[in-house]
PDB file of C-alpha atoms in Angstrom:
ATOM      1  CA  MET A 741     -26.312 -24.257 -46.763  1.00  0.00           C
ATOM      2  CA  GLN A 742     -28.460 -27.377 -46.296  1.00  0.00           C
ATOM      3  CA  ASP A 743     -29.918 -27.903 -42.841  1.00  0.00           C
ATOM      4  CA  ILE A 744     -29.103 -31.241 -41.198  1.00  0.00           C
ATOM      5  CA  ASP A 745     -31.813 -33.090 -39.301  1.00  0.00           C
ATOM      6  CA  PRO A 746     -30.480 -33.577 -35.742  1.00  0.00           C
ATOM      7  CA  ILE A 747     -31.997 -37.067 -35.591  1.00  0.00           C
ATOM      8  CA  GLU A 748     -30.307 -38.096 -38.850  1.00  0.00           C
ATOM      9  CA  GLN A 749     -27.069 -36.597 -37.573  1.00  0.00           C
ATOM     10  CA  ALA A 750     -27.356 -38.628 -34.341  1.00  0.00           C
ATOM     11  CA  GLU A 751     -27.997 -41.793 -36.337  1.00  0.00           C
ATOM     12  CA  ALA A 752     -24.892 -41.181 -38.441  1.00  0.00           C
ATOM     13  CA  ALA A 753     -22.632 -40.420 -35.470  1.00  0.00           C
ATOM     14  CA  PRO A 754     -20.693 -43.416 -34.100  1.00  0.00           C
ATOM     15  CA  PHE A 755     -21.528 -44.534 -30.598  1.00  0.00           C
ATOM     16  CA  VAL A 756     -20.762 -47.441 -28.272  1.00  0.00           C
ATOM     17  CA  VAL A 757     -23.311 -49.470 -26.311  1.00  0.00           C
ATOM     18  CA  SER A 758     -22.265 -50.987 -22.978  1.00  0.00           C
ATOM     19  CA  LEU A 759     -24.363 -53.883 -21.701  1.00  0.00           C
ATOM     20  CA  ILE A 760     -24.029 -54.243 -17.920  1.00  0.00           C
ATOM     21  CA  VAL A 761     -24.628 -57.867 -16.913  1.00  0.00           C
ATOM     22  CA  PRO A 762     -24.242 -58.865 -13.227  1.00  0.00           C
ATOM     23  CA  VAL A 763     -23.710 -62.618 -12.882  1.00  0.00           C
ATOM     24  CA  PHE A 764     -23.727 -64.960  -9.907  1.00  0.00           C
ATOM     25  CA  ASN A 765     -23.322 -68.679 -10.607  1.00  0.00           C
ATOM     26  CA  GLU A 766     -24.495 -68.307 -14.219  1.00  0.00           C
ATOM     27  CA  ALA A 767     -21.999 -70.568 -16.001  1.00  0.00           C
ATOM     28  CA  GLU A 768     -24.779 -72.235 -18.022  1.00  0.00           C
ATOM     29  CA  ALA A 769     -26.167 -68.971 -19.375  1.00  0.00           C
ATOM     30  CA  VAL A 770     -23.257 -66.772 -20.442  1.00  0.00           C
ATOM     31  CA  ARG A 771     -22.493 -68.312 -23.856  1.00  0.00           C
ATOM     32  CA  ARG A 772     -26.096 -68.284 -25.050  1.00  0.00           C
ATOM     33  CA  PHE A 773     -26.407 -64.676 -23.867  1.00  0.00           C
ATOM     34  CA  VAL A 774     -23.268 -63.513 -25.690  1.00  0.00           C
ATOM     35  CA  ASP A 775     -24.241 -65.360 -28.893  1.00  0.00           C
ATOM     36  CA  THR A 776     -27.741 -63.837 -28.844  1.00  0.00           C
ATOM     37  CA  VAL A 777     -26.510 -60.307 -28.165  1.00  0.00           C
ATOM     38  CA  THR A 778     -23.876 -60.584 -30.898  1.00  0.00           C
ATOM     39  CA  GLN A 779     -26.481 -61.731 -33.398  1.00  0.00           C
ATOM     40  CA  VAL A 780     -28.923 -58.937 -32.486  1.00  0.00           C
ATOM     41  CA  LEU A 781     -26.445 -56.048 -32.375  1.00  0.00           C
ATOM     42  CA  ALA A 782     -24.222 -57.023 -35.313  1.00  0.00           C
ATOM     43  CA  GLY A 783     -24.462 -54.127 -37.744  1.00  0.00           C
ATOM     44  CA  VAL A 784     -26.658 -52.117 -35.371  1.00  0.00           C
ATOM     45  CA  ALA A 785     -24.064 -50.650 -33.017  1.00  0.00           C
ATOM     46  CA  THR A 786     -20.567 -51.092 -31.672  1.00  0.00           C
ATOM     47  CA  PHE A 787     -20.991 -52.729 -28.289  1.00  0.00           C
ATOM     48  CA  GLU A 788     -19.244 -54.209 -25.285  1.00  0.00           C
ATOM     49  CA  VAL A 789     -20.595 -56.631 -22.700  1.00  0.00           C
ATOM     50  CA  VAL A 790     -19.446 -55.761 -19.188  1.00  0.00           C
ATOM     51  CA  PHE A 791     -19.900 -58.859 -17.043  1.00  0.00           C
ATOM     52  CA  VAL A 792     -19.756 -58.183 -13.296  1.00  0.00           C
ATOM     53  CA  ASN A 793     -18.900 -61.460 -11.579  1.00  0.00           C
ATOM     54  CA  ASP A 794     -20.496 -61.054  -8.156  1.00  0.00           C
ATOM     55  CA  GLY A 795     -18.500 -63.705  -6.303  1.00  0.00           C
ATOM     56  CA  SER A 796     -19.631 -66.713  -8.359  1.00  0.00           C
ATOM     57  CA  ARG A 797     -18.630 -70.097  -6.972  1.00  0.00           C
ATOM     58  CA  ASP A 798     -19.148 -72.096 -10.162  1.00  0.00           C
ATOM     59  CA  ALA A 799     -17.385 -71.918 -13.544  1.00  0.00           C
ATOM     60  CA  THR A 800     -18.864 -68.534 -14.519  1.00  0.00           C
ATOM     61  CA  GLU A 801     -15.505 -66.745 -14.538  1.00  0.00           C
ATOM     62  CA  ARG A 802     -13.815 -69.454 -16.631  1.00  0.00           C
ATOM     63  CA  LYS A 803     -16.690 -69.516 -19.138  1.00  0.00           C
ATOM     64  CA  ILE A 804     -16.474 -65.753 -19.624  1.00  0.00           C
ATOM     65  CA  GLU A 805     -12.679 -65.926 -19.983  1.00  0.00           C
ATOM     66  CA  ALA A 806     -13.106 -68.598 -22.668  1.00  0.00           C
ATOM     67  CA  LEU A 807     -15.428 -66.304 -24.598  1.00  0.00           C
ATOM     68  CA  MET A 808     -12.933 -63.467 -24.241  1.00  0.00           C
ATOM     69  CA  ALA A 809     -10.226 -65.726 -25.698  1.00  0.00           C
ATOM     70  CA  GLU A 810     -12.468 -66.175 -28.748  1.00  0.00           C
ATOM     71  CA  GLY A 811     -12.318 -62.420 -29.340  1.00  0.00           C
ATOM     72  CA  LYS A 812     -15.803 -61.522 -28.159  1.00  0.00           C
ATOM     73  CA  PRO A 813     -16.124 -57.834 -27.127  1.00  0.00           C
ATOM     74  CA  LEU A 814     -16.255 -58.578 -23.402  1.00  0.00           C
ATOM     75  CA  ARG A 815     -14.952 -57.101 -20.179  1.00  0.00           C
ATOM     76  CA  LEU A 816     -14.986 -58.960 -16.871  1.00  0.00           C
ATOM     77  CA  ILE A 817     -15.157 -57.195 -13.519  1.00  0.00           C
ATOM     78  CA  ASN A 818     -14.507 -59.714 -10.750  1.00  0.00           C
ATOM     79  CA  LEU A 819     -15.689 -58.629  -7.307  1.00  0.00           C
ATOM     80  CA  SER A 820     -13.882 -59.998  -4.258  1.00  0.00           C
ATOM     81  CA  ARG A 821     -17.037 -61.655  -2.926  1.00  0.00           C
ATOM     82  CA  ASN A 822     -20.804 -61.626  -3.346  1.00  0.00           C
ATOM     83  CA  PHE A 823     -21.924 -58.040  -2.659  1.00  0.00           C
ATOM     84  CA  GLY A 824     -25.427 -58.368  -4.129  1.00  0.00           C
ATOM     85  CA  LYS A 825     -26.928 -57.357  -7.441  1.00  0.00           C
ATOM     86  CA  GLU A 826     -27.394 -53.683  -6.561  1.00  0.00           C
ATOM     87  CA  ALA A 827     -23.681 -53.283  -5.760  1.00  0.00           C
ATOM     88  CA  ALA A 828     -22.697 -55.332  -8.825  1.00  0.00           C
ATOM     89  CA  LEU A 829     -24.810 -53.103 -11.040  1.00  0.00           C
ATOM     90  CA  ALA A 830     -23.162 -50.022  -9.517  1.00  0.00           C
ATOM     91  CA  ALA A 831     -19.751 -51.553 -10.304  1.00  0.00           C
ATOM     92  CA  GLY A 832     -20.802 -52.128 -13.892  1.00  0.00           C
ATOM     93  CA  LEU A 833     -21.992 -48.545 -14.292  1.00  0.00           C
ATOM     94  CA  ALA A 834     -18.665 -47.276 -12.937  1.00  0.00           C
ATOM     95  CA  HIS A 835     -16.641 -49.380 -15.423  1.00  0.00           C
ATOM     96  CA  ALA A 836     -18.812 -48.997 -18.539  1.00  0.00           C
ATOM     97  CA  ARG A 837     -17.259 -46.965 -21.351  1.00  0.00           C
ATOM     98  CA  GLY A 838     -20.215 -46.653 -23.694  1.00  0.00           C
ATOM     99  CA  ASP A 839     -22.229 -43.633 -24.759  1.00  0.00           C
ATOM    100  CA  VAL A 840     -25.293 -45.752 -24.028  1.00  0.00           C
ATOM    101  CA  ILE A 841     -25.497 -48.098 -21.047  1.00  0.00           C
ATOM    102  CA  ILE A 842     -28.063 -50.893 -20.758  1.00  0.00           C
ATOM    103  CA  PRO A 843     -28.246 -53.017 -17.585  1.00  0.00           C
ATOM    104  CA  MET A 844     -29.793 -56.429 -18.226  1.00  0.00           C
ATOM    105  CA  ASP A 845     -29.965 -59.993 -16.925  1.00  0.00           C
ATOM    106  CA  VAL A 846     -27.992 -62.858 -18.413  1.00  0.00           C
ATOM    107  CA  ASP A 847     -30.965 -65.253 -18.486  1.00  0.00           C
ATOM    108  CA  LEU A 848     -32.470 -63.584 -21.612  1.00  0.00           C
ATOM    109  CA  GLN A 849     -35.666 -62.669 -19.782  1.00  0.00           C
ATOM    110  CA  ASP A 850     -34.585 -59.155 -20.743  1.00  0.00           C
ATOM    111  CA  PRO A 851     -34.798 -59.739 -24.519  1.00  0.00           C
ATOM    112  CA  PRO A 852     -31.845 -58.302 -26.494  1.00  0.00           C
ATOM    113  CA  GLU A 853     -34.200 -58.030 -29.487  1.00  0.00           C
ATOM    114  CA  LEU A 854     -35.687 -54.956 -27.786  1.00  0.00           C
ATOM    115  CA  ILE A 855     -32.394 -53.041 -27.811  1.00  0.00           C
ATOM    116  CA  PRO A 856     -32.667 -51.660 -31.407  1.00  0.00           C
ATOM    117  CA  GLU A 857     -36.043 -50.106 -30.550  1.00  0.00           C
ATOM    118  CA  MET A 858     -34.590 -48.627 -27.362  1.00  0.00           C
ATOM    119  CA  LEU A 859     -31.731 -47.138 -29.390  1.00  0.00           C
ATOM    120  CA  GLU A 860     -34.217 -45.543 -31.776  1.00  0.00           C
ATOM    121  CA  ARG A 861     -35.923 -43.817 -28.838  1.00  0.00           C
ATOM    122  CA  TRP A 862     -32.522 -42.657 -27.591  1.00  0.00           C
ATOM    123  CA  ARG A 863     -31.609 -41.251 -31.008  1.00  0.00           C
ATOM    124  CA  ALA A 864     -34.903 -39.351 -30.938  1.00  0.00           C
ATOM    125  CA  GLY A 865     -33.763 -37.526 -27.796  1.00  0.00           C
ATOM    126  CA  ALA A 866     -34.711 -39.653 -24.784  1.00  0.00           C
ATOM    127  CA  LYS A 867     -32.122 -39.916 -22.005  1.00  0.00           C
ATOM    128  CA  ILE A 868     -33.754 -42.927 -20.304  1.00  0.00           C
ATOM    129  CA  VAL A 869     -35.716 -45.649 -22.084  1.00  0.00           C
ATOM    130  CA  ASN A 870     -37.549 -47.918 -19.645  1.00  0.00           C
ATOM    131  CA  ALA A 871     -38.506 -51.433 -20.717  1.00  0.00           C
ATOM    132  CA  ARG A 872     -41.854 -52.285 -19.126  1.00  0.00           C
ATOM    133  CA  ARG A 873     -43.149 -55.852 -18.876  1.00  0.00           C
ATOM    134  CA  ILE A 874     -46.754 -56.137 -20.057  1.00  0.00           C
ATOM    135  CA  ASP A 875     -46.963 -59.923 -19.715  1.00  0.00           C
ATOM    136  CA  ARG A 876     -45.418 -61.801 -16.770  1.00  0.00           C
ATOM    137  CA  SER A 877     -47.208 -65.090 -17.340  1.00  0.00           C
ATOM    138  CA  GLN A 878     -43.851 -66.902 -17.125  1.00  0.00           C
ATOM    139  CA  ASP A 879     -43.601 -65.861 -13.462  1.00  0.00           C
ATOM    140  CA  THR A 880     -45.499 -67.692 -10.734  1.00  0.00           C
ATOM    141  CA  TRP A 881     -48.801 -66.215  -9.576  1.00  0.00           C
ATOM    142  CA  ALA A 882     -47.299 -65.520  -6.152  1.00  0.00           C
ATOM    143  CA  LYS A 883     -44.455 -63.511  -7.706  1.00  0.00           C
ATOM    144  CA  ARG A 884     -46.831 -61.569  -9.947  1.00  0.00           C
ATOM    145  CA  LEU A 885     -49.145 -60.783  -7.024  1.00  0.00           C
ATOM    146  CA  SER A 886     -46.333 -59.760  -4.679  1.00  0.00           C
ATOM    147  CA  ALA A 887     -44.689 -57.606  -7.367  1.00  0.00           C
ATOM    148  CA  ALA A 888     -47.937 -55.757  -8.090  1.00  0.00           C
ATOM    149  CA  ALA A 889     -48.527 -55.168  -4.372  1.00  0.00           C
ATOM    150  CA  TYR A 890     -44.962 -53.958  -3.879  1.00  0.00           C
ATOM    151  CA  TYR A 891     -45.126 -51.375  -6.663  1.00  0.00           C
ATOM    152  CA  ARG A 892     -48.384 -50.000  -5.243  1.00  0.00           C
ATOM    153  CA  ILE A 893     -47.023 -49.785  -1.697  1.00  0.00           C
ATOM    154  CA  PHE A 894     -43.695 -48.318  -2.807  1.00  0.00           C
ATOM    155  CA  ASN A 895     -45.262 -45.630  -4.988  1.00  0.00           C
ATOM    156  CA  TRP A 896     -47.693 -44.739  -2.206  1.00  0.00           C
ATOM    157  CA  LEU A 897     -44.819 -44.214   0.229  1.00  0.00           C
ATOM    158  CA  ALA A 898     -41.981 -42.947  -1.967  1.00  0.00           C
ATOM    159  CA  GLU A 899     -41.233 -39.325  -2.723  1.00  0.00           C
ATOM    160  CA  ASN A 900     -40.184 -40.310  -6.266  1.00  0.00           C
ATOM    161  CA  PRO A 901     -42.385 -43.110  -7.643  1.00  0.00           C
ATOM    162  CA  ILE A 902     -40.900 -45.824  -9.828  1.00  0.00           C
ATOM    163  CA  PRO A 903     -42.675 -47.150 -12.950  1.00  0.00           C
ATOM    164  CA  SER A 904     -44.474 -50.428 -12.302  1.00  0.00           C
ATOM    165  CA  ASN A 905     -43.175 -53.614 -13.932  1.00  0.00           C
ATOM    166  CA  VAL A 906     -39.894 -51.961 -14.937  1.00  0.00           C
ATOM    167  CA  GLY A 907     -36.825 -53.766 -13.664  1.00  0.00           C
ATOM    168  CA  ASP A 908     -33.165 -52.927 -14.175  1.00  0.00           C
ATOM    169  CA  PHE A 909     -33.509 -53.451 -17.942  1.00  0.00           C
ATOM    170  CA  ARG A 910     -33.464 -49.949 -19.405  1.00  0.00           C
ATOM    171  CA  LEU A 911     -31.350 -47.696 -21.588  1.00  0.00           C
ATOM    172  CA  LEU A 912     -29.350 -44.952 -19.857  1.00  0.00           C
ATOM    173  CA  ASP A 913     -27.592 -42.128 -21.645  1.00  0.00           C
ATOM    174  CA  ARG A 914     -24.007 -41.412 -20.555  1.00  0.00           C
ATOM    175  CA  GLU A 915     -25.207 -38.145 -18.989  1.00  0.00           C
ATOM    176  CA  VAL A 916     -27.639 -40.075 -16.789  1.00  0.00           C
ATOM    177  CA  VAL A 917     -24.951 -42.543 -15.717  1.00  0.00           C
ATOM    178  CA  GLN A 918     -22.619 -39.706 -14.754  1.00  0.00           C
ATOM    179  CA  ALA A 919     -25.382 -38.312 -12.543  1.00  0.00           C
ATOM    180  CA  VAL A 920     -26.019 -41.729 -10.977  1.00  0.00           C
ATOM    181  CA  LEU A 921     -22.318 -42.184 -10.229  1.00  0.00           C
ATOM    182  CA  GLN A 922     -22.356 -39.015  -8.126  1.00  0.00           C
ATOM    183  CA  ILE A 923     -24.741 -40.681  -5.652  1.00  0.00           C
ATOM    184  CA  GLY A 924     -22.810 -42.309  -2.818  1.00  0.00           C
ATOM    185  CA  ASP A 925     -25.603 -44.256  -1.087  1.00  0.00           C
ATOM    186  CA  ARG A 926     -24.405 -47.484   0.556  1.00  0.00           C
ATOM    187  CA  SER A 927     -27.965 -48.794   0.907  1.00  0.00           C
ATOM    188  CA  ARG A 928     -28.424 -49.090  -2.817  1.00  0.00           C
ATOM    189  CA  PHE A 929     -31.758 -49.283  -4.620  1.00  0.00           C
ATOM    190  CA  ASN A 930     -30.965 -48.579  -8.246  1.00  0.00           C
ATOM    191  CA  LYS A 931     -34.546 -48.407  -9.516  1.00  0.00           C
ATOM    192  CA  GLY A 932     -35.244 -45.593  -7.063  1.00  0.00           C
ATOM    193  CA  ILE A 933     -31.992 -43.838  -8.018  1.00  0.00           C
ATOM    194  CA  PHE A 934     -32.803 -44.011 -11.738  1.00  0.00           C
ATOM    195  CA  SER A 935     -36.159 -42.398 -10.976  1.00  0.00           C
ATOM    196  CA  TRP A 936     -34.657 -39.774  -8.662  1.00  0.00           C
ATOM    197  CA  VAL A 937     -32.104 -38.364 -11.133  1.00  0.00           C
ATOM    198  CA  GLY A 938     -34.838 -37.318 -13.563  1.00  0.00           C
ATOM    199  CA  PHE A 939     -34.056 -36.638 -17.269  1.00  0.00           C
ATOM    200  CA  GLU A 940     -36.360 -37.181 -20.229  1.00  0.00           C
ATOM    201  CA  THR A 941     -37.813 -40.670 -19.987  1.00  0.00           C
ATOM    202  CA  VAL A 942     -39.796 -42.744 -22.465  1.00  0.00           C
ATOM    203  CA  GLU A 943     -41.018 -46.335 -22.396  1.00  0.00           C
ATOM    204  CA  VAL A 944     -41.072 -49.429 -24.567  1.00  0.00           C
ATOM    205  CA  THR A 945     -43.035 -52.564 -23.711  1.00  0.00           C
ATOM    206  CA  TYR A 946     -42.364 -56.277 -24.079  1.00  0.00           C
ATOM    207  CA  GLU A 947     -43.651 -59.677 -23.037  1.00  0.00           C
ATOM    208  CA  ARG A 948     -41.353 -61.312 -20.521  1.00  0.00           C
ATOM    209  CA  PRO A 949     -40.089 -64.665 -21.876  1.00  0.00           C
ATOM    210  CA  ALA A 950     -39.142 -67.714 -19.842  1.00  0.00           C
ATOM    211  CA  ARG A 951     -35.619 -68.048 -18.482  1.00  0.00           C
ATOM    212  CA  ALA A 952     -33.326 -69.561 -21.135  1.00  0.00           C
ATOM    213  CA  ASP A 953     -30.834 -71.410 -18.917  1.00  0.00           C
ATOM    214  CA  GLY A 954     -30.257 -72.336 -15.297  1.00  0.00           C
ATOM    215  CA  ALA A 955     -32.345 -71.309 -12.323  1.00  0.00           C
ATOM    216  CA  SER A 956     -32.747 -67.998 -10.544  1.00  0.00           C
ATOM    217  CA  SER A 957     -30.629 -67.465  -7.417  1.00  0.00           C
ATOM    218  CA  TRP A 958     -33.214 -65.079  -5.966  1.00  0.00           C
ATOM    219  CA  SER A 959     -34.893 -66.579  -2.907  1.00  0.00           C
ATOM    220  CA  TRP A 960     -38.001 -65.151  -1.321  1.00  0.00           C
ATOM    221  CA  TRP A 961     -35.892 -63.877   1.574  1.00  0.00           C
ATOM    222  CA  ARG A 962     -33.531 -61.993  -0.745  1.00  0.00           C
ATOM    223  CA  LEU A 963     -36.492 -60.477  -2.572  1.00  0.00           C
ATOM    224  CA  TRP A 964     -38.026 -59.431   0.754  1.00  0.00           C
ATOM    225  CA  THR A 965     -34.734 -57.826   1.835  1.00  0.00           C
ATOM    226  CA  LEU A 966     -34.476 -55.955  -1.482  1.00  0.00           C
ATOM    227  CA  ALA A 967     -38.064 -54.752  -1.091  1.00  0.00           C
ATOM    228  CA  LEU A 968     -37.359 -53.361   2.384  1.00  0.00           C
ATOM    229  CA  ASP A 969     -34.124 -51.745   1.170  1.00  0.00           C
ATOM    230  CA  GLY A 970     -36.066 -50.063  -1.616  1.00  0.00           C
ATOM    231  CA  ILE A 971     -38.692 -48.588   0.698  1.00  0.00           C
ATOM    232  CA  PHE A 972     -36.381 -47.473   3.501  1.00  0.00           C
ATOM    233  CA  ALA A 973     -33.763 -46.102   1.092  1.00  0.00           C
ATOM    234  CA  SER A 974     -36.313 -44.049  -0.842  1.00  0.00           C
ATOM    235  CA  SER A 975     -38.703 -42.634   1.749  1.00  0.00           C
ATOM    236  CA  THR A 976     -39.145 -41.541   5.349  1.00  0.00           C
ATOM    237  CA  ALA A 977     -42.902 -42.055   5.088  1.00  0.00           C
ATOM    238  CA  PRO A 978     -42.905 -45.161   7.375  1.00  0.00           C
ATOM    239  CA  LEU A 979     -41.626 -42.972  10.233  1.00  0.00           C
ATOM    240  CA  ARG A 980     -44.281 -40.347   9.529  1.00  0.00           C
ATOM    241  CA  ILE A 981     -47.016 -42.970   9.384  1.00  0.00           C
ATOM    242  CA  TRP A 982     -46.161 -44.149  12.879  1.00  0.00           C
ATOM    243  CA  SER A 983     -46.510 -40.591  14.146  1.00  0.00           C
ATOM    244  CA  TYR A 984     -50.095 -40.675  12.854  1.00  0.00           C
ATOM    245  CA  VAL A 985     -50.682 -44.155  14.279  1.00  0.00           C
ATOM    246  CA  GLY A 986     -49.352 -43.048  17.661  1.00  0.00           C
ATOM    247  CA  GLY A 987     -51.528 -39.916  17.661  1.00  0.00           C
ATOM    248  CA  THR A 988     -54.627 -41.905  16.706  1.00  0.00           C
ATOM    249  CA  MET A 989     -54.011 -44.488  19.426  1.00  0.00           C
ATOM    250  CA  ALA A 990     -53.436 -41.710  21.982  1.00  0.00           C
ATOM    251  CA  VAL A 991     -56.815 -40.168  21.096  1.00  0.00           C
ATOM    252  CA  PHE A 992     -58.557 -43.521  21.583  1.00  0.00           C
ATOM    253  CA  ALA A 993     -56.695 -44.067  24.857  1.00  0.00           C
ATOM    254  CA  PHE A 994     -57.759 -40.683  26.217  1.00  0.00           C
ATOM    255  CA  ALA A 995     -61.346 -41.276  25.074  1.00  0.00           C
ATOM    256  CA  TYR A 996     -61.454 -44.662  26.775  1.00  0.00           C
ATOM    257  CA  SER A 997     -59.939 -43.218  29.958  1.00  0.00           C
ATOM    258  CA  ALA A 998     -62.614 -40.527  29.997  1.00  0.00           C
ATOM    259  CA  TYR A 999     -65.292 -43.178  29.535  1.00  0.00           C
ATOM    260  CA  VAL A1000     -63.980 -45.241  32.468  1.00  0.00           C
ATOM    261  CA  PHE A1001     -63.676 -42.177  34.714  1.00  0.00           C
ATOM    262  CA  LEU A1002     -67.190 -40.919  33.968  1.00  0.00           C
ATOM    263  CA  SER A1003     -68.683 -44.407  34.262  1.00  0.00           C
ATOM    264  CA  VAL A1004     -67.285 -44.829  37.776  1.00  0.00           C
ATOM    265  CA  LEU A1005     -68.101 -41.239  38.771  1.00  0.00           C
ATOM    266  CA  ILE A1006     -71.728 -41.308  37.605  1.00  0.00           C
ATOM    267  CA  THR A1007     -72.793 -44.884  38.289  1.00  0.00           C
ATOM    268  CA  GLY A1008     -70.403 -45.714  41.090  1.00  0.00           C
ATOM    269  CA  ARG A1009     -69.844 -49.071  39.459  1.00  0.00           C
ATOM    270  CA  ASP A1010     -66.361 -50.456  39.050  1.00  0.00           C
ATOM    271  CA  VAL A1011     -65.437 -51.339  35.467  1.00  0.00           C
ATOM    272  CA  PRO A1012     -64.013 -54.889  35.146  1.00  0.00           C
ATOM    273  CA  GLY A1013     -60.483 -54.286  34.048  1.00  0.00           C
ATOM    274  CA  TYR A1014     -58.344 -57.404  33.799  1.00  0.00           C
ATOM    275  CA  ALA A1015     -59.244 -58.471  30.257  1.00  0.00           C
ATOM    276  CA  SER A1016     -59.416 -54.955  28.806  1.00  0.00           C
ATOM    277  CA  THR A1017     -56.127 -53.965  30.483  1.00  0.00           C
ATOM    278  CA  LEU A1018     -54.369 -57.054  29.134  1.00  0.00           C
ATOM    279  CA  ILE A1019     -55.663 -56.437  25.621  1.00  0.00           C
ATOM    280  CA  VAL A1020     -54.573 -52.796  25.659  1.00  0.00           C
ATOM    281  CA  ILE A1021     -51.105 -53.738  26.958  1.00  0.00           C
ATOM    282  CA  LEU A1022     -50.659 -56.393  24.263  1.00  0.00           C
ATOM    283  CA  ILE A1023     -51.848 -54.090  21.479  1.00  0.00           C
ATOM    284  CA  PHE A1024     -49.647 -51.197  22.524  1.00  0.00           C
ATOM    285  CA  GLY A1025     -46.720 -53.537  23.156  1.00  0.00           C
ATOM    286  CA  GLY A1026     -47.029 -54.973  19.657  1.00  0.00           C
ATOM    287  CA  LEU A1027     -47.324 -51.525  18.082  1.00  0.00           C
ATOM    288  CA  ASN A1028     -44.297 -50.323  20.017  1.00  0.00           C
ATOM    289  CA  MET A1029     -42.228 -53.273  18.807  1.00  0.00           C
ATOM    290  CA  VAL A1030     -43.208 -52.626  15.173  1.00  0.00           C
ATOM    291  CA  ALA A1031     -42.416 -48.932  15.539  1.00  0.00           C
ATOM    292  CA  LEU A1032     -39.047 -49.718  17.132  1.00  0.00           C
ATOM    293  CA  GLY A1033     -38.320 -52.149  14.294  1.00  0.00           C
ATOM    294  CA  ILE A1034     -38.959 -49.450  11.692  1.00  0.00           C
ATOM    295  CA  ILE A1035     -36.796 -46.971  13.592  1.00  0.00           C
ATOM    296  CA  GLY A1036     -34.120 -49.670  13.826  1.00  0.00           C
ATOM    297  CA  GLU A1037     -34.162 -50.139  10.040  1.00  0.00           C
ATOM    298  CA  TYR A1038     -33.371 -46.464   9.547  1.00  0.00           C
ATOM    299  CA  ILE A1039     -30.734 -46.432  12.292  1.00  0.00           C
ATOM    300  CA  GLY A1040     -29.089 -49.483  10.718  1.00  0.00           C
ATOM    301  CA  ARG A1041     -28.877 -47.675   7.399  1.00  0.00           C
ATOM    302  CA  ILE A1042     -27.408 -44.609   9.095  1.00  0.00           C
ATOM    303  CA  TYR A1043     -24.799 -46.939  10.609  1.00  0.00           C
ATOM    304  CA  TYR A1044     -23.879 -48.320   7.187  1.00  0.00           C
ATOM    305  CA  GLU A1045     -23.674 -44.831   5.705  1.00  0.00           C
ATOM    306  CA  VAL A1046     -21.436 -43.276   8.397  1.00  0.00           C
ATOM    307  CA  ARG A1047     -18.920 -46.147   8.211  1.00  0.00           C
ATOM    308  CA  LYS A1048     -18.301 -45.121   4.586  1.00  0.00           C
ATOM    309  CA  ARG A1049     -17.145 -48.546   3.501  1.00  0.00           C
ATOM    310  CA  PRO A1050     -16.940 -49.002  -0.275  1.00  0.00           C
ATOM    311  CA  LEU A1051     -20.010 -50.394  -1.948  1.00  0.00           C
ATOM    312  CA  TYR A1052     -17.933 -53.197  -3.493  1.00  0.00           C
ATOM    313  CA  ILE A1053     -14.300 -54.314  -3.893  1.00  0.00           C
ATOM    314  CA  VAL A1054     -12.923 -55.217  -7.323  1.00  0.00           C
ATOM    315  CA  ARG A1055     -10.611 -58.249  -7.328  1.00  0.00           C
ATOM    316  CA  SER A1056      -9.587 -57.990 -10.977  1.00  0.00           C
ATOM    317  CA  VAL A1057     -10.555 -56.488 -14.315  1.00  0.00           C
ATOM    318  CA  LYS A1058     -10.069 -58.486 -17.527  1.00  0.00           C
ATOM    319  CA  GLU A1059     -10.684 -57.480 -21.114  1.00  0.00           C
ATOM    320  CA  SER A1060     -10.767 -59.139 -24.510  1.00  0.00           C
ATOM    321  CA  GLU A1061      -7.834 -58.315 -26.731  1.00  0.00           C
ATOM    322  CA  ASP A1062      -8.650 -56.365 -29.885  1.00  0.00           C
TER     323      ASP A1062
END
C-alpha cells in the first residue's frame, strides 16, 4: 500500500477560507477589496468574505448589499451600533464558517496577495500564521515611533508577549478560533488573546502598502484607548510596579526623616522646612493620583466584567444567494 504524504493529502482536501473584515464608514473601499480578493483567491481556495458592519453611518451597508446581489460570496453581519473594532472582530470570528479564518482590513493595507503563502504555511502544519510588517514607511513617523514604543512597553509588562509589528492580519486555524471563542472577556484585546491561546505559530513578512481608498477612522485618542485596554487586559504588572514605587519612596522618606532628626539632635539647628515639605507633598500627591488612576482602570474593567453585558448586539445577518 502506497504511503500518502500528509502535506499532499492536506493540499488535496477541500477547505473554506473565511475573511473577517470589520468595516466602519468604508463605503469607498468595499468594492475594490472584494474585487482584489476575488482575483487573488480564484482557483486557490473556496472562500467567503464576512463583513462586520460596525454601525456605519454612510453607504457601507448598501454597497455590500449591492455586491451580494451580484453573487459575490459575501456575508454581512450588521451590529446595532458602533461597538469598536475588537468587538466587531469577535463577532466575525463567531459567525465565520471556514476551516481557515483570516481577519484583515478593508483598506488593502493587509495585502490579499499574501494569503496563498499563508495557506501554504497552514497546509504544512501551522495553526497560526502571523503576518509581520517589515516596512511601515507609508505610516507617519509619529505612528511608527509610538507603535515601536508600545510593543516594547507591552512585552515588558505582559505575561504573554505579542509579536511586534503584527496586527490583526493573520491566519487562524478553526481549532484556534474555537479556543478563542471560549474566552468571555468584555475588555477585548484580540492580539493578546491570539498570543495567549498558544498553538504552533509561524510568521510571514510583508511591506505595508499605502491605503487604497478613503481615510482611516482611527484617531489618536482611539489608539491611546486601545493601547491602555491592551495593557490592562493582559497584565497586572502596573499594579505590581506601584508596589515597588511605593516601597522605594517609603525608604527615601524614612531616610530623609532620619537625616532631619539627627541633624536637629546633633547640631541643634532647625532645618528649613517650607520648601522641602511642599515639594514632598506635591510629589507624593502626584504619585498617589497616578496610582489611584491605575487602580481605577482595573476596577473599571472589573465593573464591565461583572455586569456580563454582551460584547456586541447583532441587528441582522445577510448572505449572498448561491
